[in-house]
Amino acid sequence: MPAWTDQLRFAFQPVVNLATGSVAALEILARPEDGEMDVLGSAHRCPDLDAELAALAVRAAARQETMLPLHVNVFAATVAELPSLTSLGKAVRDVGRRPWEITLDVGGPFTHVPHRSLLEAVRGLRDEGYRICADGVGDGDLPLRLLGELAPDLVKLDRSLCAGLTADRGRRAAVAAMRQLCEQTGGLLAIEGVETERQYAAAREAGVQLAQGHLFAPPARRASAEVYLPPERPPAARGPVPGGLPSGPPVTQFLQPAALLPISASADAVRSHLTGFPAVSGVLLVDTDGVPVRAIDRDRFLLSLSGRYGHALYADRPALRLADRPRTVGAGATAWEVLDVIADGERDRTGDDVAVVDERGRCMGVVHLADILRALAESRVEEAARLNPLTRLPGSDAVNGEVDRRIAEGRAFALSWLDVDGFKQVNDGAGFAAGDELIRAVGRVLAEVAAREPTARVGHIGGDDFLVLAGSEGPGPFAEAVLDVPWSAGGRPVTLSLATVDCPPGSVRDHGEAAAALAPLKKAAKALPGTSWVVGRPGSGRTEVRRGAVARVPAPAAPCGPTSAGTAGTEGVRSRL
């Protein structure tokens, strides 16, 4: 054992799940007793020393008798040069841990690291079961291209991003963009350096899922799952809403560490584990690859052993005798899918944990029914608060968020603005009740079309204004549904105007620029008499008129909403302005 280890100690800092408020893992940090000892500098220069440091960290955690998953730091150069990390693997086996309980926090510098070697090494470590975290993102030299190719299980943002998160819009936008990247690659987003409750709130609002910092708990020599959490619960992810908005918070947002024992474990070994860790609600029996084979519920198991002759009958026998088939969902599942799994099972197992498995079936953790139900209930309350009370459609924020998502993904889209011509005169002449019914009718038609168009989103901004977001194919089905039929309110004929901006990839930077490009098109549509639809592109002065009345013959008035007649005397005209 190297002599320098005598002057080395390790500290443990909790990684907190912001959705559940629980500790998801412990990061192990090297701390020299001698302040002049530059352990990290030496490890950076010597990959063998860095790998040995990671192995020592795992052994130090074993002495703490913690069952929480571990985060172990390694330099990218070490991973590229020593792809098998032999000393770390030996330590993991020696202490009875499994690779899938270890997340490797791979940190920079990356500049002079051969990227191909790094990617091949990461693939090999993943094959062994290790999880990969890109550490220190946002203040290092990790190229975005390499980050995408790594597709890490976790992206951990540097504390420098957290420091200005409450006041700097640019940093909040950067964090939100990284959340979008994580969603596309199937990873989670974490941030370091949360020191205040305001930073905590800003991190949650930006979409961060895991966090570390002195607010929760500082690094300490004793591993602990006790953390401080501000009393206000984090906002739940949004569930399905009208207008075709994205549905379901991801199940990984609620991931809790799983208690894993080998399939050969005896009932007495399971009992010892449950009594030694009172917070554990159940145990998963896994095969040598970490795939759940059986599940043991705490209450049912201990009840069986506490009965007459229970201990004598089962203690030395395999725990399999008292186990059930595990309930599992994939890492890409949503909270709603977890409820489906629970609903399809036996009634007496409603409260059992559900195991979350990766693409190879290995256990990543478990989710608790209570966390799922609480989050979905909160999401429904928040969702209802965001819906327009007249049409039950979401507001502009929901559509704007989807616009930004498509821009970040490099997807073409068409954003449209629809409103009623002279709506104030409609209210003044037909009354507010007739005006409200007209708006509800338009909203219903838009929602019905959105339900048939998988890439479409609809929002009600307020009053008589609606937003329609479509894919590259454009809002044609919406135009046919609302423009090619006559409308009326209180017996008075009504016309609608539609303006659309087609946005190819790279044409706008965010939803604000898309809205700015849409504004003059709306003005052009309103300038045309009768029902109208104009289309343009950002930065182009050319406007295509796809609907424009050249002759007006009043249609027979309907009580309210669209009539069964056709376009009633209007003629579509295409022109270039």
Coordinates of C-alpha atoms in Angstrom, one line a residue:
M1 CA 0.0 0.0 0.0
P2 CA 1.5 3.4 -1.0
A3 CA 2.8 5.4 2.0
W4 CA 0.8 8.5 0.9
T5 CA -2.4 6.7 1.8
D6 CA -1.5 7.2 5.5
Q7 CA -2.1 10.9 5.0
L8 CA -5.3 10.5 3.0
R9 CA -8.9 10.6 4.2
F10 CA -12.2 10.5 2.4
A11 CA -15.3 12.6 2.8
F12 CA -18.9 11.7 1.7
Q13 CA -21.4 14.1 0.3
P14 CA -25.0 13.1 -0.5
V15 CA -26.4 13.4 -4.0
V16 CA -30.1 14.5 -3.5
N17 CA -33.0 13.6 -5.7
L18 CA -35.0 16.8 -6.0
A19 CA -38.2 15.0 -6.9
T20 CA -38.4 12.8 -3.8
G21 CA -36.1 14.7 -1.4
S22 CA -34.2 11.5 -0.7
V23 CA -30.5 10.7 -1.0
A24 CA -29.8 8.9 -4.3
A25 CA -26.1 8.3 -3.8
L26 CA -22.9 9.4 -2.0
E27 CA -20.0 11.0 -3.8
I28 CA -16.6 10.1 -2.2
L29 CA -14.1 12.9 -2.1
A30 CA -10.4 12.5 -1.4
R31 CA -9.2 14.8 1.4
P32 CA -5.4 14.9 2.4
E33 CA -4.7 15.4 6.1
D34 CA -1.7 17.5 5.0
G35 CA -3.0 20.6 3.3
E36 CA 0.2 20.8 1.2
M37 CA -0.3 17.3 -0.3
D38 CA -1.6 17.7 -3.9
V39 CA -3.3 14.3 -4.3
L40 CA -5.5 15.3 -7.2
G41 CA -2.5 16.9 -9.0
S42 CA -0.5 13.8 -8.6
A43 CA -3.5 11.6 -9.7
H44 CA -3.9 13.7 -12.8
R45 CA -0.3 13.1 -13.8
C46 CA -0.4 9.4 -13.0
P47 CA -3.4 7.3 -14.2
D48 CA -2.3 4.3 -12.0
L49 CA -2.4 6.6 -8.9
D50 CA -5.8 7.9 -10.0
A51 CA -7.2 4.4 -10.4
E52 CA -5.8 3.4 -7.0
L53 CA -7.4 6.4 -5.5
A54 CA -10.8 5.3 -6.9
A55 CA -10.3 1.9 -5.5
L56 CA -9.4 3.3 -2.0
A57 CA -12.6 5.4 -2.1
V58 CA -14.7 2.3 -2.6
R59 CA -12.9 0.5 0.2
A60 CA -13.5 3.5 2.5
A61 CA -17.2 3.5 1.7
A62 CA -17.3 -0.2 2.7
R63 CA -16.0 0.7 6.2
Q64 CA -19.0 3.1 6.5
E65 CA -21.4 0.2 6.1
T66 CA -23.6 2.2 3.7
M67 CA -25.7 0.5 1.1
L68 CA -26.2 3.7 -0.9
P69 CA -24.9 3.8 -4.5
L70 CA -21.5 5.5 -4.8
H71 CA -20.0 8.2 -7.1
V72 CA -16.3 7.8 -7.6
N73 CA -14.1 10.4 -9.3
V74 CA -11.7 9.5 -12.1
F75 CA -10.0 11.7 -14.7
A76 CA -10.8 11.2 -18.4
A77 CA -7.2 10.5 -19.1
T78 CA -7.2 7.7 -16.6
V79 CA -10.2 6.1 -18.3
A80 CA -8.7 6.4 -21.7
E81 CA -5.3 5.0 -20.7
L82 CA -6.5 2.3 -18.2
P83 CA -9.8 1.2 -19.8
S84 CA -10.4 -1.7 -17.5
L85 CA -9.6 0.2 -14.2
T86 CA -8.4 -3.1 -12.8
S87 CA -7.7 -1.9 -9.2
L88 CA -11.1 -0.3 -9.0
G89 CA -12.8 -3.5 -10.2
K90 CA -10.9 -5.6 -7.6
A91 CA -12.0 -3.2 -4.8
V92 CA -15.6 -3.4 -5.9
R93 CA -15.5 -7.2 -5.8
D94 CA -13.6 -7.4 -2.6
V95 CA -16.1 -5.3 -0.6
G96 CA -19.1 -7.1 -2.1
R97 CA -20.3 -4.3 -4.2
R98 CA -21.5 -4.5 -7.8
P99 CA -20.4 -2.3 -10.7
W100 CA -24.0 -1.0 -11.3
E101 CA -23.9 0.5 -7.8
I102 CA -21.0 2.6 -8.9
T103 CA -21.2 5.8 -11.0
L104 CA -17.9 7.0 -12.4
D105 CA -17.7 10.8 -12.3
V106 CA -15.4 11.3 -15.4
G107 CA -13.8 14.7 -15.1
G108 CA -11.6 16.9 -17.3
P109 CA -9.3 18.0 -18.7
F110 CA -10.5 16.4 -22.0
T111 CA -8.4 18.5 -24.5
H112 CA -5.4 16.1 -24.9
V113 CA -7.3 12.9 -24.2
P114 CA -7.7 10.7 -27.3
H115 CA -11.4 10.7 -27.8
R116 CA -11.6 7.3 -29.5
S117 CA -9.8 5.6 -26.7
L118 CA -12.1 7.3 -24.2
L119 CA -15.2 6.3 -26.0
E120 CA -14.1 2.7 -26.3
A121 CA -13.1 2.6 -22.6
V122 CA -16.5 4.0 -21.6
R123 CA -18.3 1.3 -23.7
G124 CA -16.3 -1.4 -21.9
L125 CA -17.0 0.0 -18.5
R126 CA -20.7 0.2 -19.3
D127 CA -20.6 -3.4 -20.4
E128 CA -19.3 -4.3 -17.0
G129 CA -22.2 -2.4 -15.4
Y130 CA -20.7 0.9 -14.3
R131 CA -22.7 4.0 -14.8
I132 CA -21.0 7.0 -16.4
C133 CA -21.3 10.7 -15.3
A134 CA -19.8 13.6 -17.2
D135 CA -18.5 15.7 -14.4
G136 CA -17.8 19.5 -14.2
V137 CA -19.8 20.3 -17.4
G138 CA -20.1 24.0 -18.0
D139 CA -16.8 25.2 -16.8
G140 CA -14.4 22.8 -18.4
D141 CA -13.1 21.7 -21.8
L142 CA -15.6 19.0 -22.6
P143 CA -16.7 19.5 -26.3
L144 CA -20.5 19.2 -26.9
R145 CA -19.8 16.7 -29.7
L146 CA -17.9 14.4 -27.3
L147 CA -20.6 14.9 -24.7
G148 CA -23.2 13.7 -27.2
E149 CA -21.1 10.7 -28.2
L150 CA -20.5 9.7 -24.5
A151 CA -24.3 9.9 -23.9
P152 CA -23.6 9.8 -20.1
D153 CA -26.1 8.4 -17.7
L154 CA -25.7 11.6 -15.7
V155 CA -24.5 15.1 -16.6
K156 CA -23.2 16.9 -13.5
L157 CA -23.0 20.7 -14.0
D158 CA -20.1 22.6 -12.4
R159 CA -20.8 24.7 -9.3
S160 CA -19.9 27.9 -11.2
L161 CA -23.2 27.6 -13.1
C162 CA -25.2 27.3 -9.8
A163 CA -23.5 30.4 -8.4
G164 CA -25.3 32.8 -10.7
L165 CA -28.4 30.7 -11.5
T166 CA -30.8 33.0 -9.6
A167 CA -29.9 36.2 -11.4
D168 CA -28.3 35.2 -14.7
R169 CA -30.9 34.4 -17.5
G170 CA -28.1 33.1 -19.6
R171 CA -27.0 30.5 -17.0
R172 CA -30.6 29.4 -16.5
A173 CA -31.0 29.0 -20.3
A174 CA -27.8 26.9 -20.4
V175 CA -29.0 24.6 -17.7
A176 CA -32.4 24.3 -19.3
A177 CA -30.7 23.4 -22.6
M178 CA -28.6 20.8 -20.9
R179 CA -31.8 19.3 -19.5
Q180 CA -33.1 19.0 -23.1
L181 CA -29.9 17.2 -24.1
C182 CA -30.2 14.8 -21.2
E183 CA -33.8 14.0 -22.2
Q184 CA -32.6 13.2 -25.7
T185 CA -29.7 10.9 -24.6
G186 CA -31.6 9.2 -21.8
G187 CA -29.6 10.7 -19.0
L188 CA -30.2 12.7 -15.8
L189 CA -29.1 16.2 -15.0
A190 CA -27.3 17.1 -11.7
I191 CA -25.7 20.2 -10.4
E192 CA -23.1 20.9 -7.7
G193 CA -22.7 23.8 -5.3
V194 CA -26.3 24.4 -4.1
E195 CA -25.7 26.7 -1.2
T196 CA -29.0 28.7 -0.8
E197 CA -32.7 28.0 -0.9
R198 CA -32.9 30.4 -3.9
Q199 CA -30.4 28.4 -5.8
Y200 CA -32.3 25.3 -4.9
A201 CA -35.6 26.8 -6.3
A202 CA -33.8 28.0 -9.4
A203 CA -32.2 24.6 -10.0
R204 CA -35.6 22.9 -9.8
E205 CA -37.2 25.4 -12.1
A206 CA -34.5 24.9 -14.7
G207 CA -35.2 21.1 -14.7
V208 CA -32.3 19.8 -12.6
Q209 CA -33.1 16.4 -11.1
L210 CA -30.2 15.7 -8.8
A211 CA -28.1 18.1 -6.7
Q212 CA -25.3 18.5 -4.2
G213 CA -24.2 21.3 -2.0
H214 CA -23.8 22.6 1.6
L215 CA -27.5 23.5 1.7
F216 CA -28.3 19.8 1.9
A217 CA -25.2 18.5 3.7
P218 CA -21.5 19.4 3.5
P219 CA -18.9 16.6 2.8
A220 CA -18.4 14.7 6.1
R221 CA -16.2 11.8 7.2
R222 CA -19.2 9.7 8.1
A223 CA -21.5 8.7 5.4
S224 CA -25.1 9.8 6.1
A225 CA -28.4 9.9 4.4
E226 CA -29.6 12.8 6.6
V227 CA -30.0 16.0 4.6
Y228 CA -31.8 19.3 4.9
L229 CA -34.4 20.0 2.4
P230 CA -36.3 23.3 2.1
P231 CA -40.0 22.9 3.2
E232 CA -41.4 23.8 -0.2
R233 CA -41.6 20.6 -2.3
P234 CA -40.1 20.7 -5.8
P235 CA -42.5 21.2 -8.6
A236 CA -43.7 17.9 -10.2
A237 CA -43.1 17.2 -13.8
R238 CA -46.0 18.0 -16.1
G239 CA -48.5 15.3 -17.0
P240 CA -50.6 14.9 -20.1
V241 CA -52.7 18.0 -21.0
P242 CA -55.2 18.9 -23.7
G243 CA -53.7 20.1 -27.0
G244 CA -51.3 17.2 -27.4
L245 CA -48.6 18.4 -24.9
P246 CA -45.8 16.0 -23.8
S247 CA -47.0 13.5 -21.1
G248 CA -45.7 11.9 -18.0
P249 CA -42.8 12.7 -15.7
P250 CA -39.9 10.2 -16.3
V251 CA -39.6 7.3 -13.9
T252 CA -35.9 8.0 -13.4
Q253 CA -36.9 11.3 -11.7
F254 CA -38.2 9.2 -8.7
L255 CA -35.4 6.7 -8.6
Q256 CA -34.4 5.5 -5.1
P257 CA -31.4 3.2 -4.3
A258 CA -32.4 -0.5 -4.3
A259 CA -31.4 -3.0 -1.7
L260 CA -29.9 -5.9 -3.6
L261 CA -28.9 -9.3 -2.5
P262 CA -27.8 -12.4 -4.5
I263 CA -30.4 -14.9 -5.6
S264 CA -28.8 -17.4 -3.2
A265 CA -29.4 -15.3 -0.1
S266 CA -31.0 -17.1 2.8
A267 CA -34.1 -15.8 4.6
D268 CA -32.0 -15.1 7.7
A269 CA -29.7 -12.9 5.6
V270 CA -32.6 -10.9 4.2
R271 CA -34.0 -10.6 7.7
S272 CA -30.7 -9.2 9.0
H273 CA -30.6 -6.7 6.2
L274 CA -34.2 -5.5 6.8
T275 CA -33.7 -5.1 10.5
G276 CA -30.3 -3.4 10.1
F277 CA -31.8 -0.9 7.7
P278 CA -35.2 0.1 8.9
A279 CA -35.8 2.5 6.0
V280 CA -35.6 -0.3 3.4
S281 CA -39.0 -1.2 2.2
G282 CA -38.0 -4.3 0.3
V283 CA -35.1 -6.4 -1.1
L284 CA -34.5 -7.4 -4.7
L285 CA -32.8 -10.8 -5.3
V286 CA -30.6 -10.4 -8.4
D287 CA -28.6 -12.8 -10.5
T288 CA -24.9 -12.4 -11.2
D289 CA -25.6 -9.8 -13.9
G290 CA -27.7 -7.6 -11.5
V291 CA -31.0 -8.6 -13.1
P292 CA -33.9 -8.7 -10.6
V293 CA -35.2 -12.3 -10.3
R294 CA -37.4 -12.0 -7.2
A295 CA -38.7 -9.3 -5.0
I296 CA -39.3 -9.4 -1.2
D297 CA -41.7 -7.0 0.5
R298 CA -40.6 -6.0 4.0
D299 CA -43.9 -6.3 5.8
R300 CA -45.0 -9.6 4.2
F301 CA -41.6 -11.1 4.7
L302 CA -41.2 -10.2 8.4
L303 CA -44.8 -11.2 9.1
S304 CA -44.0 -14.7 7.7
L305 CA -40.9 -15.1 9.8
S306 CA -42.6 -13.8 13.0
G307 CA -45.4 -16.4 12.8
R308 CA -45.4 -19.6 14.9
Y309 CA -42.4 -21.7 13.7
G310 CA -41.7 -19.1 11.0
H311 CA -38.1 -18.6 11.9
A312 CA -37.5 -22.3 12.3
L313 CA -39.1 -23.1 9.0
Y314 CA -37.5 -20.4 6.8
A315 CA -34.4 -18.9 8.4
D316 CA -31.7 -21.2 6.9
R317 CA -33.6 -21.8 3.7
P318 CA -33.4 -19.7 0.5
A319 CA -35.3 -16.4 0.7
L320 CA -36.8 -17.3 -2.7
R321 CA -39.5 -19.3 -0.8
L322 CA -40.9 -16.0 0.5
A323 CA -40.4 -13.9 -2.6
D324 CA -42.6 -12.7 -5.5
R325 CA -41.9 -12.0 -9.1
P326 CA -40.4 -8.5 -9.4
R327 CA -42.4 -5.7 -10.9
T328 CA -40.1 -3.9 -13.4
V329 CA -40.2 -1.0 -15.8
G330 CA -37.6 0.3 -18.2
A331 CA -35.6 3.4 -17.6
G332 CA -37.5 5.2 -20.4
A333 CA -40.9 4.6 -18.7
T334 CA -43.1 7.4 -17.3
A335 CA -44.8 7.6 -14.0
W336 CA -48.1 6.7 -15.7
E337 CA -46.6 3.4 -16.9
V338 CA -45.6 2.6 -13.4
L339 CA -49.2 2.9 -12.3
D340 CA -50.2 0.6 -15.2
V341 CA -47.8 -2.0 -13.9
I342 CA -49.2 -1.7 -10.4
A343 CA -52.8 -1.8 -11.6
D344 CA -52.2 -5.0 -13.6
G345 CA -50.8 -6.9 -10.6
E346 CA -52.3 -8.6 -7.5
R347 CA -54.2 -6.3 -5.2
D348 CA -52.2 -7.3 -2.1
R349 CA -49.0 -6.0 -3.8
T350 CA -50.3 -2.5 -4.6
G351 CA -47.8 -0.9 -2.3
D352 CA -44.7 -2.9 -3.5
D353 CA -41.7 -1.1 -5.0
V354 CA -41.2 -1.2 -8.7
A355 CA -37.7 -1.9 -10.0
V356 CA -36.3 0.3 -12.8
V357 CA -34.0 -1.6 -15.1
D358 CA -31.7 -0.6 -17.9
E359 CA -31.6 -1.8 -21.5
R360 CA -29.9 -5.0 -20.3
G361 CA -32.4 -5.7 -17.5
R362 CA -30.0 -4.7 -14.7
C363 CA -31.5 -2.9 -11.7
M364 CA -30.9 0.8 -11.6
G365 CA -33.0 1.4 -8.5
V366 CA -36.6 1.3 -7.3
V367 CA -39.5 3.7 -7.2
H368 CA -42.1 4.0 -4.5
L369 CA -45.8 4.2 -5.2
A370 CA -46.2 7.1 -2.7
D371 CA -43.7 9.3 -4.6
I372 CA -45.4 8.5 -7.9
L373 CA -48.9 9.3 -6.7
R374 CA -47.8 12.5 -4.9
A375 CA -46.0 13.8 -8.0
L376 CA -48.9 13.0 -10.4
A377 CA -51.4 14.6 -8.0
E378 CA -49.3 17.7 -7.8
S379 CA -48.9 17.8 -11.6
R380 CA -52.6 17.6 -12.1
V381 CA -53.1 20.6 -9.7
E382 CA -50.4 22.6 -11.5
E383 CA -51.8 21.6 -14.9
A384 CA -55.3 22.7 -14.0
A385 CA -53.9 26.1 -12.8
R386 CA -52.2 26.5 -16.2
L387 CA -55.2 25.7 -18.3
N388 CA -57.5 28.5 -19.7
P389 CA -60.7 28.2 -17.7
L390 CA -62.8 28.8 -20.9
T391 CA -61.3 26.3 -23.3
R392 CA -59.3 24.0 -20.9
L393 CA -56.3 24.5 -23.2
P394 CA -52.8 25.3 -22.0
G395 CA -51.5 28.8 -22.2
S396 CA -48.6 30.2 -24.3
D397 CA -45.9 28.9 -21.9
A398 CA -46.6 25.3 -22.8
V399 CA -46.4 26.0 -26.6
N400 CA -43.3 28.2 -26.2
G401 CA -41.5 25.5 -24.2
E402 CA -42.2 23.0 -27.0
V403 CA -41.0 25.6 -29.6
D404 CA -37.7 25.9 -27.7
R405 CA -37.4 22.1 -27.5
R406 CA -37.8 21.7 -31.3
I407 CA -35.3 24.5 -31.9
A408 CA -32.8 22.8 -29.6
E409 CA -33.4 19.5 -31.5
G410 CA -32.9 21.2 -34.9
R411 CA -36.4 20.3 -36.1
A412 CA -38.5 22.4 -38.6
F413 CA -41.8 23.7 -37.3
A414 CA -44.7 26.0 -38.2
L415 CA -46.0 28.4 -35.6
S416 CA -49.5 30.0 -36.2
W417 CA -51.6 32.6 -34.5
L418 CA -55.4 32.4 -34.9
D419 CA -58.0 34.9 -33.7
V420 CA -61.5 36.1 -34.4
D421 CA -61.9 39.2 -36.5
G422 CA -63.5 42.1 -34.7
F423 CA -64.1 40.1 -31.5
K424 CA -64.8 43.2 -29.5
Q425 CA -67.7 44.0 -31.8
V426 CA -68.8 40.4 -31.5
N427 CA -69.1 40.8 -27.7
D428 CA -70.7 44.3 -28.0
G429 CA -73.3 43.1 -30.6
A430 CA -74.0 39.5 -29.5
G431 CA -73.1 39.7 -25.8
F432 CA -70.4 38.1 -23.7
A433 CA -72.1 34.8 -23.4
A434 CA -72.3 34.3 -27.2
G435 CA -68.6 35.4 -27.5
D436 CA -67.5 32.9 -24.8
E437 CA -69.4 30.1 -26.5
L438 CA -67.7 31.0 -29.8
I439 CA -64.3 30.8 -28.2
R440 CA -65.1 27.5 -26.6
A441 CA -66.3 26.1 -30.0
V442 CA -63.1 27.2 -31.7
G443 CA -61.1 25.7 -28.9
R444 CA -62.9 22.4 -29.2
V445 CA -62.2 22.2 -32.9
L446 CA -58.5 23.0 -32.4
A447 CA -58.2 20.4 -29.6
E448 CA -59.9 17.7 -31.8
V449 CA -57.6 18.3 -34.7
A450 CA -54.5 18.3 -32.3
A451 CA -55.6 14.9 -31.0
R452 CA -55.3 13.5 -34.5
E453 CA -52.0 15.2 -35.3
P454 CA -49.1 13.7 -33.2
T455 CA -46.7 16.6 -33.9
A456 CA -49.2 19.4 -33.2
R457 CA -49.7 21.5 -30.0
V458 CA -52.4 24.0 -29.3
G459 CA -52.6 26.8 -26.8
H460 CA -55.1 29.5 -25.8
I461 CA -53.3 32.7 -25.0
G462 CA -56.4 34.4 -23.8
G463 CA -59.4 36.3 -25.2
D464 CA -59.8 35.2 -28.8
D465 CA -56.2 34.4 -29.5
F466 CA -54.9 30.9 -30.0
L467 CA -51.4 29.4 -30.8
V468 CA -51.0 26.4 -33.1
L469 CA -47.7 24.6 -33.3
A470 CA -47.3 22.1 -36.1
G471 CA -44.4 20.1 -37.6
S472 CA -42.7 20.8 -41.0
E473 CA -45.9 19.7 -42.7
G474 CA -47.6 22.8 -41.6
P475 CA -51.1 23.6 -40.0
G476 CA -53.1 22.6 -43.0
P477 CA -55.6 20.3 -41.1
F478 CA -56.2 23.2 -38.6
A479 CA -56.8 25.7 -41.4
E480 CA -59.4 23.4 -43.1
A481 CA -61.2 22.8 -39.8
V482 CA -61.5 26.4 -38.7
L483 CA -61.2 28.5 -41.9
D484 CA -63.2 26.5 -44.5
V485 CA -66.4 26.6 -42.5
P486 CA -68.6 29.6 -41.6
W487 CA -68.8 30.7 -37.9
S488 CA -71.4 32.8 -36.1
A489 CA -72.0 34.1 -32.7
G490 CA -75.5 35.0 -31.5
G491 CA -76.8 34.8 -35.1
R492 CA -74.1 37.1 -36.4
P493 CA -71.6 35.8 -39.0
V494 CA -67.9 35.8 -37.9
T495 CA -64.6 35.4 -39.7
L496 CA -61.2 34.2 -38.5
S497 CA -57.7 35.1 -39.4
L498 CA -54.7 32.8 -39.3
A499 CA -51.0 33.8 -39.6
T500 CA -48.2 31.1 -39.9
V501 CA -44.4 31.4 -39.8
D502 CA -42.6 28.5 -41.3
C503 CA -39.3 28.0 -39.4
P504 CA -36.7 25.7 -41.0
P505 CA -33.8 24.5 -38.7
G506 CA -31.6 27.4 -37.7
S507 CA -33.9 30.1 -38.8
V508 CA -34.7 31.3 -35.2
R509 CA -32.9 31.0 -31.9
D510 CA -35.8 30.8 -29.5
H511 CA -39.6 31.1 -29.2
G512 CA -39.2 34.9 -28.8
E513 CA -37.7 35.2 -32.3
A514 CA -40.4 33.0 -33.7
A515 CA -43.1 35.2 -32.2
A516 CA -41.4 38.3 -33.5
A517 CA -41.4 36.8 -37.0
L518 CA -45.1 35.9 -36.6
A519 CA -46.2 39.5 -35.6
P520 CA -46.1 41.2 -39.0
L521 CA -47.8 38.1 -40.6
K522 CA -50.7 38.5 -38.1
K523 CA -51.0 42.1 -39.1
A524 CA -51.0 41.2 -42.8
A525 CA -53.7 38.6 -42.2
K526 CA -55.9 41.0 -40.2
A527 CA -55.6 43.6 -43.1
L528 CA -57.3 41.2 -45.5
P529 CA -61.1 41.3 -45.6
G530 CA -63.0 38.2 -44.2
T531 CA -61.5 34.8 -43.5
S532 CA -57.7 34.9 -44.2
W533 CA -54.5 32.9 -43.9
V534 CA -51.1 34.2 -44.6
V535 CA -47.7 32.4 -44.5
G536 CA -44.2 33.6 -44.3
R537 CA -40.6 32.8 -43.2
P538 CA -38.3 34.5 -40.7
G539 CA -36.3 37.2 -42.3
S540 CA -38.2 37.1 -45.6
G541 CA -40.4 40.0 -46.8
R542 CA -42.5 37.7 -49.0
T543 CA -45.9 36.7 -47.7
E544 CA -48.1 34.0 -49.2
V545 CA -51.8 34.5 -49.0
R546 CA -53.5 31.1 -48.8
R547 CA -57.0 32.3 -47.8
G548 CA -58.4 35.7 -48.6
A549 CA -62.0 36.6 -49.3
V550 CA -62.7 38.4 -52.6
A551 CA -66.4 38.3 -52.4
R552 CA -68.5 38.2 -49.3
V553 CA -72.0 36.7 -49.2
P554 CA -73.4 36.4 -45.7
A555 CA -73.9 32.8 -44.7
P556 CA -77.1 31.6 -42.9
A557 CA -76.5 32.3 -39.3
A558 CA -76.1 29.3 -37.0
P559 CA -76.9 29.5 -33.2
C560 CA -73.2 29.4 -32.4
G561 CA -70.1 27.7 -33.8
P562 CA -69.5 26.3 -37.3
T563 CA -72.4 25.5 -39.6
S564 CA -72.8 22.5 -41.8
A565 CA -72.6 24.6 -44.9
G566 CA -69.4 25.0 -47.0
T567 CA -67.4 28.2 -47.4
A568 CA -70.6 30.2 -48.2
G569 CA -69.6 32.5 -51.0
T570 CA -65.9 32.9 -50.2
E571 CA -63.3 32.1 -52.7
G572 CA -59.7 31.2 -51.8
V573 CA -57.0 33.2 -53.4
R574 CA -53.3 32.6 -53.5
S575 CA -51.0 35.5 -54.1
R576 CA -47.6 37.0 -53.2
L577 CA -47.5 40.2 -51.3

